[in-house]
CSV table of C-alpha atoms and ligand atoms in Angstrom, one decimal:
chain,number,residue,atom,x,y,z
W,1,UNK,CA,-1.5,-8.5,13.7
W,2,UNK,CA,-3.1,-9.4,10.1
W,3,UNK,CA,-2.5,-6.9,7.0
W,4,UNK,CA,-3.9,-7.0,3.5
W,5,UNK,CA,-1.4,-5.8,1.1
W,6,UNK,CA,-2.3,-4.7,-2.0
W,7,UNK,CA,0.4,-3.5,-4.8
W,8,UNK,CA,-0.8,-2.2,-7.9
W,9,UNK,CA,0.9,-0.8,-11.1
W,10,UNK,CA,1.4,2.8,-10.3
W,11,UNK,CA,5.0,4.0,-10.2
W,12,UNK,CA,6.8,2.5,-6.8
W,13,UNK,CA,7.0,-0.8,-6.4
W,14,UNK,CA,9.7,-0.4,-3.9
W,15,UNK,CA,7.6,1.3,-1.5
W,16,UNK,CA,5.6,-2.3,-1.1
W,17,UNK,CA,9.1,-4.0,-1.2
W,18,UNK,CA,9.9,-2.6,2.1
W,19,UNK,CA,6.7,-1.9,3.6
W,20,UNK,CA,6.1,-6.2,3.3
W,21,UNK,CA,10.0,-6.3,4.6
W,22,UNK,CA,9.2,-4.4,7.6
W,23,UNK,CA,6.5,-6.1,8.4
W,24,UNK,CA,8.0,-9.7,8.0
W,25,UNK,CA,10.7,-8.4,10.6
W,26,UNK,CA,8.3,-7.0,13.1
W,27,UNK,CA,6.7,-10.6,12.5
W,28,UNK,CA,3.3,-9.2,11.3
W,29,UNK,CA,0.7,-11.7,9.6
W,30,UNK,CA,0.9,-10.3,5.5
W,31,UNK,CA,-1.9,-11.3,3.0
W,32,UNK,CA,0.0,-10.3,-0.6
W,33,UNK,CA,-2.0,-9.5,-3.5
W,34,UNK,CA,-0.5,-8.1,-6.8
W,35,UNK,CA,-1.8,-6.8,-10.1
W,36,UNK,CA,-0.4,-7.5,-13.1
W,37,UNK,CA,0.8,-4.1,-13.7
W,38,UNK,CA,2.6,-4.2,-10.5
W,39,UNK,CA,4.4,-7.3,-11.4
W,40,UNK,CA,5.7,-5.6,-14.7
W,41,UNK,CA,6.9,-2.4,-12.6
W,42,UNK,CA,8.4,-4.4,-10.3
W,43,UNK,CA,10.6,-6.1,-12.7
W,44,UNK,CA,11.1,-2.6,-14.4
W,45,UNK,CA,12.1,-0.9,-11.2
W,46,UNK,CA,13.4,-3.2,-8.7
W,47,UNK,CA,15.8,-5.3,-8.9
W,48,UNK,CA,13.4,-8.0,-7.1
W,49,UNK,CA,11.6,-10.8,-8.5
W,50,UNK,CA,7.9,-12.0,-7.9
W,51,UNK,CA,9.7,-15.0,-6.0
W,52,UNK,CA,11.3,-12.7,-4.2
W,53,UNK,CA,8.4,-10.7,-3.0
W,54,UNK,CA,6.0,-13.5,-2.8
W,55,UNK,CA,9.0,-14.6,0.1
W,56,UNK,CA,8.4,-11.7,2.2
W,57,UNK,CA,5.0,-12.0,2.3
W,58,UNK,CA,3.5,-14.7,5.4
W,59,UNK,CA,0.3,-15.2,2.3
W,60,UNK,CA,0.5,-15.0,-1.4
W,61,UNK,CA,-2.7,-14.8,-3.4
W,62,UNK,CA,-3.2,-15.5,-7.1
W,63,UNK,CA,-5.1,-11.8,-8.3
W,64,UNK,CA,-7.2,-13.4,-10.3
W,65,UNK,CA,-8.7,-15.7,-7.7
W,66,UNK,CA,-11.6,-14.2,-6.7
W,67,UNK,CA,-12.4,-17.3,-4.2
W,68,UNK,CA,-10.0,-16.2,-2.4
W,69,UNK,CA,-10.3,-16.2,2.1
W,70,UNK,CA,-9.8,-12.4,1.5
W,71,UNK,CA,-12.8,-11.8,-0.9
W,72,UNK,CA,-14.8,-12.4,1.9
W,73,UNK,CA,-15.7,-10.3,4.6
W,74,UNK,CA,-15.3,-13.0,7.0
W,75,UNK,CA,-11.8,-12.5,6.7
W,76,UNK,CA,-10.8,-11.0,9.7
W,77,UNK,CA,-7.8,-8.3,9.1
W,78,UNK,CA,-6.5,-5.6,11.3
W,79,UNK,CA,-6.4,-3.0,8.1
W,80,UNK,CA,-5.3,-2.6,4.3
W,81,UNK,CA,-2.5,-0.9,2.1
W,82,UNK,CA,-2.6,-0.5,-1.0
W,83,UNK,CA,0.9,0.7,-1.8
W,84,UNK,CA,1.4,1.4,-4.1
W,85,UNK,CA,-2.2,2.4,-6.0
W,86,UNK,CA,-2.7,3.6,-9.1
W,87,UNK,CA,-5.3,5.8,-10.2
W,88,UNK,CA,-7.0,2.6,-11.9
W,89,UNK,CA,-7.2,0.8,-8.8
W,90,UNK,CA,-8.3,4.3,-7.1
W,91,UNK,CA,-10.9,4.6,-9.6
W,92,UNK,CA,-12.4,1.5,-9.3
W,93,UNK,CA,-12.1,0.9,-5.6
W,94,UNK,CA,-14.1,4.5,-5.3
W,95,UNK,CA,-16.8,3.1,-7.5
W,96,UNK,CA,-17.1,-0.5,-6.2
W,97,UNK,CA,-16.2,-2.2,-9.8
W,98,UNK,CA,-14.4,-5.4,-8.1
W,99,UNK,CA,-13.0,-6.9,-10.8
W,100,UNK,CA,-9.7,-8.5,-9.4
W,101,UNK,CA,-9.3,-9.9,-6.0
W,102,UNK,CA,-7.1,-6.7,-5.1
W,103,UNK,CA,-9.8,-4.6,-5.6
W,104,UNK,CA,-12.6,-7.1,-3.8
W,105,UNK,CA,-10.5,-6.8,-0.9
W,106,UNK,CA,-10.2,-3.3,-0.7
W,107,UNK,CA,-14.2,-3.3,-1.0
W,108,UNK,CA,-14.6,-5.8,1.4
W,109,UNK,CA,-12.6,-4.4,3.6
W,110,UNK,CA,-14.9,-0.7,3.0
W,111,UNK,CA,-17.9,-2.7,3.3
W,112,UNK,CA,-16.7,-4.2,6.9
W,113,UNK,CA,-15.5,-0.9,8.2
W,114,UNK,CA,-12.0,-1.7,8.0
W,115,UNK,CA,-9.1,0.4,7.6
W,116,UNK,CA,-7.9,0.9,4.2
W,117,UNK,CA,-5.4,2.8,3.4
W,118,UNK,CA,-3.9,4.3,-0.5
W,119,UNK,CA,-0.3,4.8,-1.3
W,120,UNK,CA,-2.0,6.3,-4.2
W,121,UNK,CA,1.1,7.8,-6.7
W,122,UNK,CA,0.2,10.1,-9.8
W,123,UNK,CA,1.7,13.4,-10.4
W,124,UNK,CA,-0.2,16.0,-11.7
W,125,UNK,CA,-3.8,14.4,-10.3
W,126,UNK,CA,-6.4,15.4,-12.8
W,127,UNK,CA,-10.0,16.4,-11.6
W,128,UNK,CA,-11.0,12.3,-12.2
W,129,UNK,CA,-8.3,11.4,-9.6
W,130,UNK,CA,-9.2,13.8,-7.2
W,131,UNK,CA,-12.8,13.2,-6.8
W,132,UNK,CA,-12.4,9.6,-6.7
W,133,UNK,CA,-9.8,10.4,-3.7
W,134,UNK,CA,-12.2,12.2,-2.0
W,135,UNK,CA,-15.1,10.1,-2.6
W,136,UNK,CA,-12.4,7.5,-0.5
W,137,UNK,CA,-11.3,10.1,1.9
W,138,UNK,CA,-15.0,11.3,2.7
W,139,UNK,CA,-16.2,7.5,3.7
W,140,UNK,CA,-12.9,7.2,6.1
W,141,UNK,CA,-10.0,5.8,3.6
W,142,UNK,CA,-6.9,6.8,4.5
W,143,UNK,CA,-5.0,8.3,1.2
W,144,UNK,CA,-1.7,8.7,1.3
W,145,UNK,CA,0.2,10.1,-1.8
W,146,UNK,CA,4.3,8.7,-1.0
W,147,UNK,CA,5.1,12.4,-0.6
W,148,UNK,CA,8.9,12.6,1.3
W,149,UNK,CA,9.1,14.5,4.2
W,150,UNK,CA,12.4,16.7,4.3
W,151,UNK,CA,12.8,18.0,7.8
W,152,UNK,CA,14.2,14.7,8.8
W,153,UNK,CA,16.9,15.1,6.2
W,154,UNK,CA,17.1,12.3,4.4
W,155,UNK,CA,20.4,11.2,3.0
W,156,UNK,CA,19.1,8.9,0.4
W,157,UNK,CA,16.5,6.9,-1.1
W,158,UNK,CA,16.4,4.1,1.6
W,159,UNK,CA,16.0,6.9,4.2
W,160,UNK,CA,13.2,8.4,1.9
W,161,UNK,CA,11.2,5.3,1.6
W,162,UNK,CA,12.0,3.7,5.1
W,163,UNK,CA,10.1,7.1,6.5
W,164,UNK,CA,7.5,6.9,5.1
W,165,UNK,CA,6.9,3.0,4.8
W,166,UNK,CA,7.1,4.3,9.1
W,167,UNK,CA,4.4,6.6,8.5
W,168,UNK,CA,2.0,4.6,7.3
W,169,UNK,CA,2.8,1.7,10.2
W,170,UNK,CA,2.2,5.0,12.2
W,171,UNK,CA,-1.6,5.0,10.5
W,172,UNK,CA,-2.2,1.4,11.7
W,173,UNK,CA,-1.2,1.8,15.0
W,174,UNK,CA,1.7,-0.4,14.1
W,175,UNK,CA,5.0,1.2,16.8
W,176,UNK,CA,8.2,1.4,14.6
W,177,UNK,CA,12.0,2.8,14.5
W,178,UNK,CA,11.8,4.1,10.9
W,179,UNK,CA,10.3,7.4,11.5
W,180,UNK,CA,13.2,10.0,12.3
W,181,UNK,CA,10.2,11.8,14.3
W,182,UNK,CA,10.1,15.4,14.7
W,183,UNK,CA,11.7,16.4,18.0
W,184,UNK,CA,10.4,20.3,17.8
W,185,UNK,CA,13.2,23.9,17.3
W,186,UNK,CA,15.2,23.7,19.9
I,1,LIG,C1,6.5,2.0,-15.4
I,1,LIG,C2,5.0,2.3,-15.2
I,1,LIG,C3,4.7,3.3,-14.3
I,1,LIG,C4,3.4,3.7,-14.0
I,1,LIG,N1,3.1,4.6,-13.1
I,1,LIG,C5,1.9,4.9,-12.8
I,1,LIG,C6,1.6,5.8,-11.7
I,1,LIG,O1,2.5,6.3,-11.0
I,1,LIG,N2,0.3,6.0,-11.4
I,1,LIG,C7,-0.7,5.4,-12.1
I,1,LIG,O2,-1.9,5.7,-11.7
I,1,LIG,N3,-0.5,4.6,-13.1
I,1,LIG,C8,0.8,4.3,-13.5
I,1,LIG,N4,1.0,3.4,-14.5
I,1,LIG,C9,-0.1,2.9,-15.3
I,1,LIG,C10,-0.8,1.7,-14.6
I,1,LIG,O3,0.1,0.6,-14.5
I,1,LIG,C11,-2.0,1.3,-15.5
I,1,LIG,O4,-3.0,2.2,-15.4
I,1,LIG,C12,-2.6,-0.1,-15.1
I,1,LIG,O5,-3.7,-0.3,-15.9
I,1,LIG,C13,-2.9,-0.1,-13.6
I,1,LIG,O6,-3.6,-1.3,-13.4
I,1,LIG,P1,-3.7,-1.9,-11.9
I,1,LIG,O7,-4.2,-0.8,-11.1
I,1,LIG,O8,-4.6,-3.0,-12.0
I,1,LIG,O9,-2.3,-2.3,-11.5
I,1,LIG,C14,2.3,3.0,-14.8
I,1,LIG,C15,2.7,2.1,-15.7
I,1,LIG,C16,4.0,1.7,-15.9
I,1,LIG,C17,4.3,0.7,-17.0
Protein backbone atom coordinates (compact mmCIF):
# COMPACT_ATOMS: atom_id res chain seq x y z
CA UNK A 1 0.00 0.00 0.00
CA UNK A 2 1.18 3.69 -1.16
CA UNK A 3 -0.06 6.85 0.97
CA UNK A 4 0.37 10.57 0.41
CA UNK A 5 0.91 12.31 3.54
CA UNK A 6 0.36 15.68 3.78
CA UNK A 7 0.99 17.77 7.21
CA UNK A 8 0.13 21.33 7.23
CA UNK A 9 0.31 24.13 9.96
CA UNK A 10 -2.88 23.75 11.75
CA UNK A 11 -2.68 22.89 15.45
CA UNK A 12 -1.53 18.97 15.74
CA UNK A 13 1.45 17.97 14.48
CA UNK A 14 1.46 14.96 16.61
CA UNK A 15 -1.45 13.52 14.96
CA UNK A 16 0.93 13.05 11.64
CA UNK A 17 3.79 11.95 14.03
CA UNK A 18 1.99 8.83 14.72
CA UNK A 19 -0.27 8.44 11.91
CA UNK A 20 3.46 8.12 9.65
CA UNK A 21 4.71 5.84 12.83
CA UNK A 22 1.88 3.49 12.37
CA UNK A 23 2.28 3.26 9.11
CA UNK A 24 6.08 2.63 9.02
CA UNK A 25 5.29 -0.38 11.44
CA UNK A 26 2.51 -1.91 9.51
CA UNK A 27 5.25 -1.41 6.65
CA UNK A 28 3.01 0.82 4.41
CA UNK A 29 4.75 2.79 1.39
CA UNK A 30 4.60 6.81 2.88
CA UNK A 31 5.12 9.83 0.40
CA UNK A 32 5.79 12.86 3.22
CA UNK A 33 5.10 16.28 2.24
CA UNK A 34 5.27 19.23 4.82
CA UNK A 35 4.44 22.91 4.76
CA UNK A 36 6.37 25.28 6.29
CA UNK A 37 3.93 26.07 8.89
CA UNK A 38 3.87 22.53 9.83
CA UNK A 39 7.54 22.37 10.33
CA UNK A 40 7.33 25.51 12.80
CA UNK A 41 4.34 23.70 14.86
CA UNK A 42 6.16 20.76 14.88
CA UNK A 43 9.09 22.22 16.59
CA UNK A 44 6.56 24.19 18.85
CA UNK A 45 4.63 21.17 19.82
CA UNK A 46 6.51 18.10 19.53
CA UNK A 47 9.37 17.30 20.83
CA UNK A 48 10.38 15.79 17.20
CA UNK A 49 12.60 17.19 14.71
CA UNK A 50 12.12 17.45 10.81
CA UNK A 51 14.96 14.65 10.81
CA UNK A 52 13.13 12.83 12.85
CA UNK A 53 9.92 12.81 10.88
CA UNK A 54 11.45 12.88 7.56
CA UNK A 55 12.80 9.16 9.23
CA UNK A 56 9.52 7.71 9.53
CA UNK A 57 8.47 8.47 6.35
CA UNK A 58 9.59 5.58 3.34
CA UNK A 59 9.57 9.29 0.82
CA UNK A 60 10.37 12.77 1.78
CA UNK A 61 9.52 15.54 -0.65
CA UNK A 62 10.90 19.10 -0.62
CA UNK A 63 7.20 21.31 -0.55
CA UNK A 64 8.39 23.59 -2.79
CA UNK A 65 9.22 21.11 -5.53
CA UNK A 66 6.48 21.24 -7.66
CA UNK A 67 8.36 18.51 -10.17
CA UNK A 68 7.86 16.33 -7.86
CA UNK A 69 6.57 12.11 -8.94
CA UNK A 70 3.52 13.18 -6.77
CA UNK A 71 2.51 16.42 -8.81
CA UNK A 72 1.53 14.10 -11.25
CA UNK A 73 -1.37 12.14 -11.72
CA UNK A 74 0.63 9.33 -12.92
CA UNK A 75 1.53 8.81 -9.49
CA UNK A 76 -0.16 5.83 -8.58
CA UNK A 77 -1.29 6.04 -4.66
CA UNK A 78 -3.84 4.01 -2.75
CA UNK A 79 -5.25 7.51 -1.03
CA UNK A 80 -4.30 10.89 0.85
CA UNK A 81 -4.21 12.48 4.47
CA UNK A 82 -3.77 15.44 5.07
CA UNK A 83 -3.34 15.51 8.86
CA UNK A 84 -3.22 17.63 9.99
CA UNK A 85 -4.95 20.54 7.58
CA UNK A 86 -5.39 23.82 8.23
CA UNK A 87 -8.12 25.94 7.02
CA UNK A 88 -5.52 27.49 4.45
CA UNK A 89 -4.72 24.37 2.95
CA UNK A 90 -8.63 23.57 3.16
CA UNK A 91 -9.27 26.73 1.40
CA UNK A 92 -7.11 26.36 -1.23
CA UNK A 93 -7.46 22.63 -1.93
CA UNK A 94 -11.41 23.41 -2.20
CA UNK A 95 -10.66 26.08 -4.75
CA UNK A 96 -7.90 24.35 -6.86
CA UNK A 97 -5.15 27.24 -6.12
CA UNK A 98 -2.06 24.59 -6.14
CA UNK A 99 0.52 26.63 -5.06
CA UNK A 100 2.83 24.11 -3.11
CA UNK A 101 3.41 20.53 -3.92
CA UNK A 102 1.13 19.64 -0.77
CA UNK A 103 -1.66 21.10 -2.18
CA UNK A 104 -0.90 19.81 -6.12
CA UNK A 105 -1.14 16.57 -4.54
CA UNK A 106 -4.23 16.78 -2.90
CA UNK A 107 -5.63 18.15 -6.38
CA UNK A 108 -4.19 15.62 -8.27
CA UNK A 109 -5.20 13.22 -6.23
CA UNK A 110 -9.21 14.94 -6.66
CA UNK A 111 -8.60 15.13 -10.21
CA UNK A 112 -7.72 11.20 -10.39
CA UNK A 113 -10.54 10.10 -8.18
CA UNK A 114 -8.53 9.24 -5.37
CA UNK A 115 -9.20 9.24 -1.90
CA UNK A 116 -8.30 12.16 -0.01
CA UNK A 117 -8.88 12.51 3.23
CA UNK A 118 -8.66 16.15 5.84
CA UNK A 119 -7.64 15.96 9.41
CA UNK A 120 -8.80 19.40 9.11
CA UNK A 121 -8.38 21.19 12.97
CA UNK A 122 -9.99 24.72 13.70
CA UNK A 123 -12.19 25.39 16.52
CA UNK A 124 -14.98 27.57 16.15
CA UNK A 125 -15.17 26.96 12.02
CA UNK A 126 -16.42 30.21 10.61
CA UNK A 127 -18.98 30.18 7.55
CA UNK A 128 -15.56 30.36 5.03
CA UNK A 129 -14.35 27.06 6.57
CA UNK A 130 -17.48 25.36 6.44
CA UNK A 131 -18.36 25.87 2.89
CA UNK A 132 -15.01 25.14 1.69
CA UNK A 133 -15.49 21.69 3.82
CA UNK A 134 -18.42 21.01 2.14
CA UNK A 135 -17.51 22.00 -1.19
CA UNK A 136 -14.71 18.86 -0.34
CA UNK A 137 -17.24 16.72 1.28
CA UNK A 138 -19.96 17.12 -1.64
CA UNK A 139 -17.22 15.88 -4.44
CA UNK A 140 -16.32 12.71 -2.05
CA UNK A 141 -13.34 14.10 0.39
CA UNK A 142 -13.33 12.59 3.40
CA UNK A 143 -13.08 15.42 6.32
CA UNK A 144 -12.27 14.50 9.33
CA UNK A 145 -11.99 17.10 12.16
CA UNK A 146 -9.40 15.08 15.13
CA UNK A 147 -12.60 15.03 17.29
CA UNK A 148 -11.80 12.31 20.42
CA UNK A 149 -14.15 9.73 20.93
CA UNK A 150 -14.84 9.10 24.73
CA UNK A 151 -16.80 5.90 24.95
CA UNK A 152 -13.54 3.98 24.62
CA UNK A 153 -12.25 5.87 27.73
CA UNK A 154 -9.29 7.04 26.99
CA UNK A 155 -6.70 7.36 29.73
CA UNK A 156 -4.40 9.80 28.09
CA UNK A 157 -3.27 11.64 25.22
CA UNK A 158 -1.48 8.61 23.38
CA UNK A 159 -4.72 6.72 23.78
CA UNK A 160 -6.53 9.84 22.37
CA UNK A 161 -4.49 10.20 19.33
CA UNK A 162 -3.60 6.46 18.69
CA UNK A 163 -7.76 6.08 18.25
CA UNK A 164 -8.18 8.17 16.10
CA UNK A 165 -4.85 7.99 13.95
CA UNK A 166 -6.98 4.04 13.86
CA UNK A 167 -9.94 5.74 12.59
CA UNK A 168 -8.68 7.17 9.83
CA UNK A 169 -6.57 3.76 8.75
CA UNK A 170 -10.28 2.50 9.27
CA UNK A 171 -11.19 5.15 6.25
CA UNK A 172 -8.49 3.63 3.94
CA UNK A 173 -9.39 0.25 4.45
CA UNK A 174 -6.03 0.01 6.23
CA UNK A 175 -7.00 -3.17 9.35
CA UNK A 176 -5.33 -1.92 12.68
CA UNK A 177 -5.18 -2.67 16.62
CA UNK A 178 -5.56 1.07 17.65
CA UNK A 179 -9.19 1.37 17.67
CA UNK A 180 -10.65 0.23 21.14
CA UNK A 181 -13.82 -0.58 18.91
CA UNK A 182 -17.18 -0.33 20.25
CA UNK A 183 -18.39 -3.79 21.47
CA UNK A 184 -22.24 -2.58 21.97
CA UNK A 185 -24.25 -2.31 26.10
CA UNK A 186 -24.00 -5.37 27.27
C1 LIG B 1 1.00 27.17 16.82
C2 LIG B 1 0.10 27.38 15.65
C3 LIG B 1 -1.11 26.72 15.61
C4 LIG B 1 -1.98 26.89 14.54
N1 LIG B 1 -3.14 26.20 14.52
C5 LIG B 1 -3.96 26.30 13.47
C6 LIG B 1 -5.13 25.48 13.39
O1 LIG B 1 -5.42 24.67 14.28
N2 LIG B 1 -5.90 25.58 12.29
C7 LIG B 1 -5.59 26.43 11.25
O2 LIG B 1 -6.33 26.45 10.27
N3 LIG B 1 -4.48 27.23 11.30
C8 LIG B 1 -3.66 27.17 12.36
N4 LIG B 1 -2.53 27.93 12.41
C9 LIG B 1 -2.29 28.90 11.32
C10 LIG B 1 -1.62 28.29 10.10
O3 LIG B 1 -0.35 27.76 10.44
C11 LIG B 1 -1.48 29.35 9.02
O4 LIG B 1 -2.75 29.72 8.51
C12 LIG B 1 -0.60 28.93 7.86
O5 LIG B 1 -0.60 29.94 6.87
C13 LIG B 1 -1.08 27.64 7.25
O6 LIG B 1 -0.29 27.38 6.10
P1 LIG B 1 -0.22 25.90 5.53
O7 LIG B 1 -1.59 25.42 5.38
O8 LIG B 1 0.47 26.05 4.20
O9 LIG B 1 0.60 25.09 6.47
C14 LIG B 1 -1.64 27.79 13.48
C15 LIG B 1 -0.42 28.46 13.52
C16 LIG B 1 0.44 28.26 14.60
C17 LIG B 1 1.76 29.01 14.61
Amino acid sequence: MRIIVGMSGASGACLGVRFLRECQRMAIETHLVVSKWAERTLELETEVSMQDLCGLATTFHDGDDLGAPIASGSFRHDGMVVIPCSMKTAGAIANGYSATLLERAADVTIKEGRRLILVARETPLSAIHLENLLKLARIGVTIMPPVPAFYNQPENMNDIVGHFVGRVLDRLGVDNDLVKRWQGLD
